[in-house]
XYZ file of C-alpha atoms in Angstrom:
539
model
C 6.032 -10.789 -24.973
C 3.281 -12.555 -26.960
C 0.476 -13.873 -24.820
C -2.822 -15.522 -25.616
C -5.978 -14.642 -23.741
C -5.904 -17.941 -22.079
C -2.218 -17.321 -20.959
C -3.239 -13.910 -19.507
C -6.274 -15.175 -17.627
C -4.412 -18.310 -16.439
C -1.577 -16.221 -15.108
C -3.674 -13.775 -13.126
C -6.849 -15.652 -12.323
C -5.936 -19.388 -12.604
C -6.356 -22.178 -15.200
C -9.973 -23.204 -14.422
C -11.405 -19.648 -14.800
C -9.313 -19.135 -17.853
C -10.653 -22.255 -19.536
C -14.187 -21.249 -18.817
C -13.765 -17.625 -19.801
C -12.109 -18.578 -23.139
C -15.199 -20.291 -24.314
C -16.787 -16.832 -24.528
C -15.773 -13.824 -26.539
C -13.832 -11.223 -24.436
C -15.894 -8.204 -23.442
C -15.161 -5.065 -25.281
C -15.197 -1.964 -23.081
C -13.598 1.458 -23.156
C -10.300 0.716 -21.310
C -7.316 2.925 -20.742
C -4.251 3.127 -18.438
C -4.135 5.696 -15.720
C -1.606 6.479 -12.920
C 2.026 5.461 -12.689
C 3.892 5.454 -15.895
C 6.412 2.676 -16.430
C 8.154 4.787 -18.945
C 8.981 7.539 -16.531
C 10.129 5.219 -13.874
C 12.328 3.236 -16.228
C 13.761 6.297 -17.832
C 15.740 7.067 -14.682
C 17.050 3.390 -14.713
C 18.342 3.374 -18.300
C 22.169 3.914 -18.588
C 22.537 7.318 -20.126
C 24.899 10.342 -19.812
C 23.655 12.876 -17.226
C 22.588 15.971 -19.300
C 24.222 19.239 -18.843
C 22.213 21.980 -17.331
C 22.350 25.718 -18.413
C 23.020 28.140 -15.556
C 19.520 29.660 -15.645
C 18.190 26.167 -14.826
C 20.113 25.620 -11.665
C 17.944 26.010 -8.516
C 19.270 26.286 -4.962
C 17.213 24.814 -2.149
C 18.389 23.876 1.408
C 16.454 20.592 1.158
C 15.272 18.519 -1.836
C 12.850 15.664 -1.244
C 12.883 13.112 -4.055
C 9.498 11.424 -4.254
C 5.964 12.717 -3.742
C 4.427 9.677 -2.107
C 3.208 9.554 1.513
C 6.812 9.493 2.930
C 8.077 12.446 0.965
C 4.951 14.491 1.632
C 5.046 13.615 5.279
C 8.751 14.753 5.476
C 7.696 18.087 3.939
C 4.653 18.358 6.302
C 6.920 17.865 9.311
C 9.380 20.625 8.110
C 6.633 23.095 7.425
C 5.209 22.485 10.900
C 8.507 23.470 12.254
C 8.428 26.668 10.147
C 11.044 25.478 7.619
C 9.840 26.057 3.996
C 13.169 26.195 2.042
C 12.302 22.751 0.605
C 11.054 21.391 -2.843
C 9.535 17.996 -3.533
C 10.254 16.309 -6.857
C 7.708 13.807 -8.129
C 7.998 11.972 -11.462
C 4.269 11.407 -12.043
C 1.530 14.001 -12.990
C -0.054 13.457 -9.525
C 1.400 12.929 -6.057
C 0.641 9.942 -3.882
C 2.409 6.787 -5.168
C 0.270 3.789 -4.219
C -2.107 6.217 -2.333
C -2.922 8.177 -5.569
C -6.456 8.823 -6.602
C -8.667 10.094 -9.377
C -12.034 11.849 -9.880
C -14.976 11.617 -12.192
C -18.273 13.506 -12.458
C -19.747 10.854 -10.147
C -17.176 10.620 -7.311
C -13.561 10.623 -6.280
C -11.971 7.118 -6.122
C -8.639 5.518 -5.089
C -6.092 3.863 -7.361
C -4.612 1.977 -4.469
C -4.625 2.357 -0.632
C -8.001 3.140 0.610
C -8.287 3.053 4.398
C -6.512 3.944 7.666
C -7.058 2.407 11.022
C -7.748 4.971 13.844
C -4.342 5.136 15.530
C -3.927 4.850 19.277
C -2.324 7.336 21.678
C 1.252 6.017 20.971
C 1.239 7.727 17.519
C 0.974 11.556 18.291
C 2.284 12.628 14.919
C -0.411 10.769 13.004
C -3.100 11.909 15.457
C -1.960 15.529 14.756
C -2.375 15.041 10.997
C -5.887 13.506 11.444
C -6.824 16.271 13.849
C -5.802 18.867 11.210
C -8.102 17.009 8.750
C -11.075 16.962 11.156
C -10.952 13.168 11.171
C -11.068 12.744 14.931
C -13.842 13.228 17.449
C -12.363 13.285 20.994
C -11.873 10.050 22.866
C -14.052 7.141 23.764
C -14.787 5.672 27.236
C -11.424 3.889 27.125
C -9.566 7.070 26.492
C -8.826 5.917 22.887
C -8.980 8.380 20.025
C -12.312 8.256 18.174
C -12.764 8.774 14.413
C -15.155 11.304 13.183
C -18.458 9.558 12.387
C -18.698 10.577 8.741
C -15.214 9.343 8.041
C -15.533 5.942 9.720
C -16.557 3.111 7.286
C -20.337 2.994 6.974
C -22.085 -0.254 7.598
C -22.238 -2.739 5.989
C -18.467 -2.715 5.767
C -17.645 -6.292 4.389
C -19.237 -9.107 2.587
C -17.990 -12.413 0.982
C -19.147 -14.163 -2.206
C -19.234 -17.844 -1.593
C -21.316 -20.752 -3.061
C -23.174 -18.445 -5.425
C -24.287 -15.870 -2.879
C -22.966 -12.877 -0.914
C -22.634 -13.394 2.838
C -22.162 -10.748 5.616
C -18.527 -10.252 6.834
C -15.394 -11.930 5.573
C -15.457 -14.976 7.799
C -16.198 -17.942 5.425
C -19.101 -19.384 7.447
C -21.149 -20.910 4.648
C -20.815 -24.658 4.888
C -18.349 -24.452 7.640
C -17.517 -27.673 9.461
C -17.249 -28.059 13.202
C -13.449 -28.511 12.797
C -13.238 -25.300 10.724
C -15.055 -23.443 13.511
C -12.838 -24.879 16.169
C -9.605 -23.991 14.332
C -10.845 -20.438 13.461
C -11.707 -19.888 17.082
C -8.274 -21.216 18.277
C -6.543 -18.909 15.900
C -8.555 -15.922 17.100
C -7.764 -16.784 20.672
C -4.035 -16.932 19.856
C -4.247 -13.592 18.016
C -5.985 -12.068 21.087
C -3.199 -13.467 23.366
C -0.452 -12.124 21.184
C -2.103 -8.728 20.860
C -2.199 -8.397 24.728
C 1.424 -9.399 25.093
C 3.953 -6.889 26.309
C 7.668 -7.266 27.067
C 9.757 -6.259 30.159
C 9.925 -2.678 28.836
C 6.125 -2.431 28.352
C 6.203 -2.615 24.551
C 3.435 -4.510 22.790
C 4.573 -7.536 20.822
C 3.056 -6.070 17.644
C 2.418 -2.296 17.337
C 1.921 0.512 14.778
C 4.209 2.017 13.834
C 6.751 -0.809 13.864
C 9.320 0.983 16.024
C 7.032 0.693 19.055
C 6.964 -3.164 18.657
C 8.915 -5.409 20.981
C 12.289 -6.671 19.647
C 12.548 -9.521 22.199
C 14.249 -12.566 20.663
C 11.421 -15.022 21.212
C 9.047 -12.732 19.139
C 11.562 -11.731 16.453
C 12.231 -15.503 16.008
C 8.849 -15.571 14.225
C 10.579 -13.729 11.391
C 12.672 -16.724 10.662
C 9.765 -19.018 9.662
C 7.076 -18.498 7.168
C 3.378 -18.168 8.038
C 2.742 -21.544 6.399
C 5.181 -23.152 8.727
C 3.702 -21.395 11.801
C 0.278 -22.612 10.944
C 1.565 -26.143 10.495
C 3.227 -25.993 13.814
C -0.090 -24.983 15.408
C -2.171 -27.535 13.666
C -4.111 -25.031 11.654
C -5.001 -27.121 8.601
C -8.555 -25.792 7.864
C -8.781 -24.594 4.295
C -11.130 -21.793 5.283
C -8.756 -20.540 8.023
C -5.799 -20.674 5.694
C -7.726 -18.779 3.066
C -8.597 -16.159 5.598
C -5.022 -15.726 6.878
C -3.603 -15.781 3.303
C -6.187 -13.177 2.231
C -4.649 -10.937 4.916
C -1.139 -11.646 3.602
C -2.209 -10.858 0.001
C -4.134 -7.757 1.175
C -1.247 -6.028 3.002
C 1.765 -7.584 1.290
C 0.809 -9.287 -2.065
C 2.312 -12.540 -0.789
C 1.099 -16.173 -0.095
C 1.495 -18.059 3.158
C 4.731 -19.909 2.184
C 6.390 -16.567 1.239
C 5.314 -14.483 4.074
C 7.298 -14.036 7.375
C 5.117 -15.369 10.294
C 5.982 -12.278 12.272
C 4.597 -10.024 9.543
C 1.481 -12.075 9.063
C 0.741 -12.066 12.821
C 1.392 -8.259 12.763
C -1.473 -7.749 10.344
C -3.942 -9.208 13.021
C -2.346 -8.152 16.222
C -1.158 -4.618 15.651
C -4.601 -3.388 14.786
C -6.003 -5.048 17.788
C -6.885 -2.778 20.691
C -6.099 -4.443 24.074
C -8.418 -1.983 25.793
C -11.507 -3.179 23.804
C -10.507 -6.630 22.630
C -11.497 -5.433 19.134
C -9.699 -4.194 16.024
C -9.363 -0.459 15.510
C -12.078 1.136 13.347
C -11.233 2.261 9.887
C -11.249 5.700 8.390
C -11.989 5.940 4.718
C -12.950 8.426 2.017
C -14.376 8.133 -1.530
C -10.771 8.588 -2.879
C -9.266 6.441 -0.179
C -5.874 7.427 1.113
C -5.799 10.040 -1.654
C -7.529 12.293 0.896
C -4.473 12.077 3.078
C -2.172 12.814 0.159
C -4.237 15.849 -0.828
C -4.086 17.243 2.622
C -0.354 16.817 2.802
C 0.321 18.115 -0.718
C -1.985 21.146 -0.875
C 0.003 23.532 1.341
C 3.216 22.885 -0.754
C 1.984 24.694 -3.753
C 4.909 25.334 -6.202
C 7.232 23.477 -3.742
C 5.687 20.285 -5.144
C 7.115 19.765 -8.710
C 5.204 17.122 -10.613
C 6.332 15.471 -13.902
C 9.909 15.773 -12.705
C 12.061 12.640 -13.329
C 15.220 12.572 -11.133
C 18.187 11.140 -13.009
C 21.110 11.567 -10.707
C 21.641 12.338 -7.006
C 25.258 13.144 -6.515
C 26.949 13.971 -3.186
C 29.507 16.872 -3.366
C 31.855 18.283 -0.735
C 29.388 20.844 0.345
C 25.979 19.259 -0.243
C 24.094 17.307 -2.984
C 23.442 17.975 -6.634
C 20.190 16.532 -8.123
C 19.789 16.435 -11.909
C 16.216 15.930 -13.314
C 14.125 16.271 -16.328
C 10.848 18.317 -16.192
C 8.635 19.787 -18.898
C 11.172 22.367 -19.838
C 14.137 19.985 -20.087
C 17.107 19.323 -17.752
C 17.225 21.099 -14.417
C 19.578 20.908 -11.560
C 18.892 21.393 -7.852
C 21.730 22.209 -5.467
C 20.830 21.241 -1.965
C 22.413 21.099 1.524
C 20.472 17.847 2.278
C 18.245 15.377 0.328
C 15.415 13.171 1.533
C 15.203 10.191 -0.846
C 11.683 8.999 -0.385
C 11.370 6.414 -3.127
C 11.701 2.595 -3.337
C 15.278 1.086 -3.246
C 15.309 -0.203 -6.859
C 14.927 3.394 -8.037
C 17.590 4.677 -5.723
C 20.115 2.089 -6.945
C 20.055 3.769 -10.384
C 20.032 7.400 -9.412
C 22.246 7.724 -6.333
C 25.540 8.161 -7.914
C 27.756 6.264 -5.379
C 25.259 3.322 -5.477
C 25.027 3.401 -9.307
C 28.757 2.780 -9.412
C 28.967 0.448 -6.421
C 25.610 -0.940 -5.203
C 25.615 -1.803 -1.432
C 24.829 -5.418 -0.657
C 21.916 -4.566 1.571
C 19.830 -3.379 -1.420
C 19.560 -6.995 -2.671
C 17.237 -7.759 0.302
C 14.528 -5.507 -0.908
C 12.085 -7.257 -3.219
C 8.779 -5.782 -4.448
C 5.548 -7.251 -5.506
C 3.434 -5.925 -8.462
C -0.301 -4.884 -8.275
C -3.013 -4.500 -10.856
C -5.991 -2.305 -9.975
C -8.889 -1.257 -12.130
C -11.547 1.325 -11.586
C -14.813 0.272 -13.144
C -17.076 3.287 -13.871
C -20.586 1.918 -13.714
C -23.642 3.550 -15.176
C -25.832 1.561 -12.781
C -25.552 -1.165 -10.174
C -25.238 -4.844 -11.172
C -27.641 -7.335 -9.728
C -26.431 -8.851 -6.447
C -27.505 -12.163 -4.910
C -27.654 -12.461 -1.182
C -26.300 -9.971 1.301
C -26.428 -6.295 0.303
C -23.533 -4.322 -1.227
C -20.824 -3.435 1.256
C -17.660 -1.100 1.208
C -15.408 -4.080 0.814
C -16.641 -6.934 -1.410
C -14.523 -10.125 -1.526
C -14.808 -13.302 -3.637
C -13.797 -16.524 -1.810
C -11.016 -18.439 -3.551
C -10.330 -15.662 -5.905
C -6.694 -14.467 -6.478
C -8.049 -10.968 -6.359
C -9.018 -8.963 -3.301
C -12.387 -8.117 -4.737
C -13.502 -4.509 -4.918
C -14.434 -1.408 -2.785
C -17.279 0.956 -3.683
C -16.176 4.696 -3.834
C -19.683 5.983 -3.212
C -20.362 3.792 -0.182
C -19.915 6.546 2.374
C -22.735 8.621 0.738
C -25.472 6.225 1.955
C -27.916 4.909 -0.624
C -26.474 2.253 -2.950
C -28.128 3.491 -6.013
C -27.168 5.137 -9.323
C -23.787 5.475 -10.985
C -20.649 4.519 -8.958
C -17.026 3.415 -9.274
C -15.735 0.063 -8.027
C -12.064 -0.245 -7.415
C -10.761 -3.871 -7.999
C -7.465 -5.082 -6.575
C -5.259 -7.875 -7.803
C -1.925 -8.636 -6.216
C 0.509 -10.553 -8.346
C 1.750 -13.083 -5.945
C 4.291 -15.067 -8.018
C 7.426 -15.154 -5.908
C 9.481 -14.701 -9.150
C 8.803 -10.957 -8.902
C 10.790 -10.097 -12.064
C 8.687 -12.467 -14.145
C 5.528 -11.216 -12.541
C 6.390 -7.552 -13.268
C 7.044 -8.414 -16.932
C 3.671 -10.075 -17.268
C 1.966 -7.137 -15.684
C 3.764 -4.478 -17.865
C 3.157 -6.574 -21.000
C -0.630 -6.244 -20.496
C -2.794 -3.914 -22.715
C -5.478 -1.871 -20.989
C -8.033 -3.997 -22.756
C -6.481 -7.200 -21.550
C -6.376 -5.916 -17.949
C -9.917 -4.900 -18.008
C -10.760 -8.353 -19.298
C -9.048 -9.858 -16.271
C -11.023 -7.725 -13.889
C -14.411 -8.289 -15.616
C -13.869 -12.132 -15.763
C -13.001 -12.284 -12.078
C -15.943 -10.112 -10.930
C -18.361 -11.645 -13.443
C -18.599 -14.744 -11.253
C -20.441 -12.617 -8.711
C -22.217 -10.215 -11.097
C -23.479 -11.816 -14.326
C -24.791 -8.536 -15.748
C -21.573 -6.540 -14.930
C -20.324 -5.887 -18.487
C -23.467 -4.236 -19.644
C -23.336 -1.733 -16.597
C -19.724 -0.746 -17.257
C -19.112 2.604 -18.970
C -15.324 2.548 -18.945
C -12.389 0.965 -17.122
C -9.261 2.684 -15.868
C -6.343 0.455 -15.232
C -3.547 1.273 -12.851
C -0.245 -0.879 -12.776
C 1.930 -0.780 -9.730
C 5.223 -2.381 -10.746
C 6.936 -1.951 -7.399
C 3.821 -1.725 -5.307
C 4.780 -3.359 -1.978
C 8.030 -4.440 -0.369
C 7.738 -8.223 0.153
C 8.068 -9.480 3.744
C 10.264 -12.428 2.862
C 11.281 -14.744 5.796
C 14.142 -13.076 7.793
C 13.792 -9.673 6.147
C 11.830 -7.826 8.884
C 14.308 -8.236 11.682
C 17.452 -8.790 9.586
C 20.317 -6.491 9.408
C 19.769 -5.232 5.782
C 16.532 -3.416 6.524
C 18.088 -1.613 9.477
C 21.212 -0.734 7.365
C 19.042 0.804 4.752
C 17.847 3.443 7.199
C 21.313 4.920 7.698
C 22.010 8.219 5.966
C 24.560 8.241 3.059
C 26.403 11.372 3.926
C 23.859 14.217 3.378
C 21.320 11.891 1.820
C 18.595 10.680 4.061
C 16.092 7.959 3.303
C 12.360 7.760 3.995
C 10.005 5.080 2.554
C 7.664 2.511 3.953
C 10.017 -0.130 2.577
C 12.433 0.828 5.379
C 9.838 -0.636 7.718
C 9.173 -3.661 5.561
C 5.518 -2.778 5.903
C 3.697 -1.003 3.074
C 1.327 0.887 5.297
C 0.538 4.599 5.448
C 1.458 4.621 9.110
C 4.916 3.373 8.320
C 5.431 5.700 5.316
C 4.339 8.650 7.503
C 6.554 7.667 10.407
C 9.572 7.177 8.124
C 8.982 10.593 6.607
C 8.867 12.269 10.051
C 12.051 10.457 11.033
C 13.954 11.640 7.958
C 12.622 15.165 8.357
C 13.843 15.389 11.947
C 17.194 13.961 10.979
C 17.592 16.691 8.361
C 16.487 19.531 10.493
C 18.736 18.381 13.348
C 21.661 18.325 10.937
C 20.826 21.849 9.616
C 20.383 23.039 13.209
C 16.683 24.047 12.594
C 14.795 24.200 15.882
C 11.803 21.811 16.029
C 9.686 20.070 18.611
C 9.839 16.251 17.814
C 6.646 14.692 16.637
C 7.881 11.166 17.455
C-alpha cells in the first residue's frame, strides 16, 4: 500500500491537522517497532500443511493453555492455586501479556497497552485474592470496601485536559462551557448515578464488574439494541462537550465512536466503576509498567511452564484428548493434552482449531476487533507545559488520540528523563481497512503521527525525544457493536468444543483485565472439574 504523508496523517489524525503538518518537514527520530509481531500472528493463519513432528519433540501435558495474555495466565494461576501444575502455556510473542504487555528502559518500566485497574469491590473475591498476593490492598475503608495500597493508587494530579491552548485540571471540558453544556453534563451525571444505584429483583446491579454479576433484566439489556448516539439523542443530550466526553470513554475502553457503540456498553463504562456506597468511581491502581505488573505476577511462578516464541499452528481434537502442533525456536513441536484452554481472540482460533478451520461456526462472524497504535516516547527531559501541571493521564480535547500517560508519575517529582505512552484507537468501522492501514505504517511514519498529535500541546517535544517505540495491536479490542453484548453469538462462543475450553475477554465483549481474569478462572475451573481435580471455587 503506497501512502503519502498527508494520507497517513489524515487517516489517523484528520485532514486539518494533516494539512498543517505537511507544511513542515517530518521530524526524524530514532523509531522502531516493539511488541506484537504481525508476522507471527499471520503465520498461523496462512494455509499450509501441518508439519510432521519427530518423536523426541512430542510433549505430554494434561493441560495446554494456548495464549499467554491475561486470560491464559489467569487460568494457569487458578490451576496452580488448586495444586495442579501439569500445565504448559504457549505464547507466540517473546513476552507474555498481550495488550497488557510492558517494557523497561534504564529510566523506568512502561506499558505498551493497558495501564490501570479499578480497585474491585467485594463481589470479586478472585481478583481481590490476586491483588492481596501482590500487596496491592490495604484493608477496607469506612464503608467496608476494599482499599488500595497507597503507593499503588494513582498519585495526584491524576488527569488534565488540553483545550484552547492550555492544560486544565481534570477531564471535564470546562473551559468556555456554556450554561446549556453545564446543564446537560449535570443531567447526564445524574442519570449515571441513578443507573449505578439500580438493582433488579434478584439484587443484581444493573451494571457490574465482572459482567456476569450484571442484571440481565429485559428493560436493561434492551439498551444493547440501540447505539449510544441514539440513546443520547433520545435523552436530548446534544452538547458537543458532553458528546466528546462520552465518546472519549467509548474510544478509551472499546476503540469505537458513539454511532458504533452499544448504549448498554457505553453506560457500563460509567456505571460499573461507580460505587453505590460512596457515590464515586472506584479509585485506580497503577504501576510504571501499567498492567504489565499484573502480568509479571501471574507469569513469574510458571517458569519453564511458560513457553514463549511458540506459534500454535493446529489444535486438533482426538478420541482421547487434543493434539497441539506448534513452531518454537527448535522447529515443530507437538503437545498431547487431555484438555486445552484456548485463551486467544476468535480470529486466531478460526484458523488453528481444526474443526473450525474446516467448517467455521456462524457465531465467530459476530466478533469484530478494532486496531490500536501506541507509541512510547523516551524523553531525555520534560517538554514545556502551559497551564495545569503534568498529570498521570494527559488528554487533548478533540484529538482522535487518547493522549498519553507518564510512566514515572508514581515516583513523585516530575523532573528529568521519562517515558510517555501515547494511545491512538483506530476507530474506522471498516475494521479490515483500518487494520491494513495500521500494518502498512513504518515505525518512522507511526512516530510522526504521535509527534504531530502531541506537538499541538508541546511545541518543543521533538527536541526532547531520544527514541520512539511503536506498538501495533491489530486485534486489540473486541468491538461492542449494537446487539453483540446480549446476543446469542457471544454466549455460544463460551461453550467448550469437546475437550477444548475457551477463555478470553472477547467472550465478555469487554476488553478489560477484570473480564480476562474472570474468563480465565472460569475456563480453569471447567477443566479441573472435567479432570476431577479437587479445587475450591474462586468465583
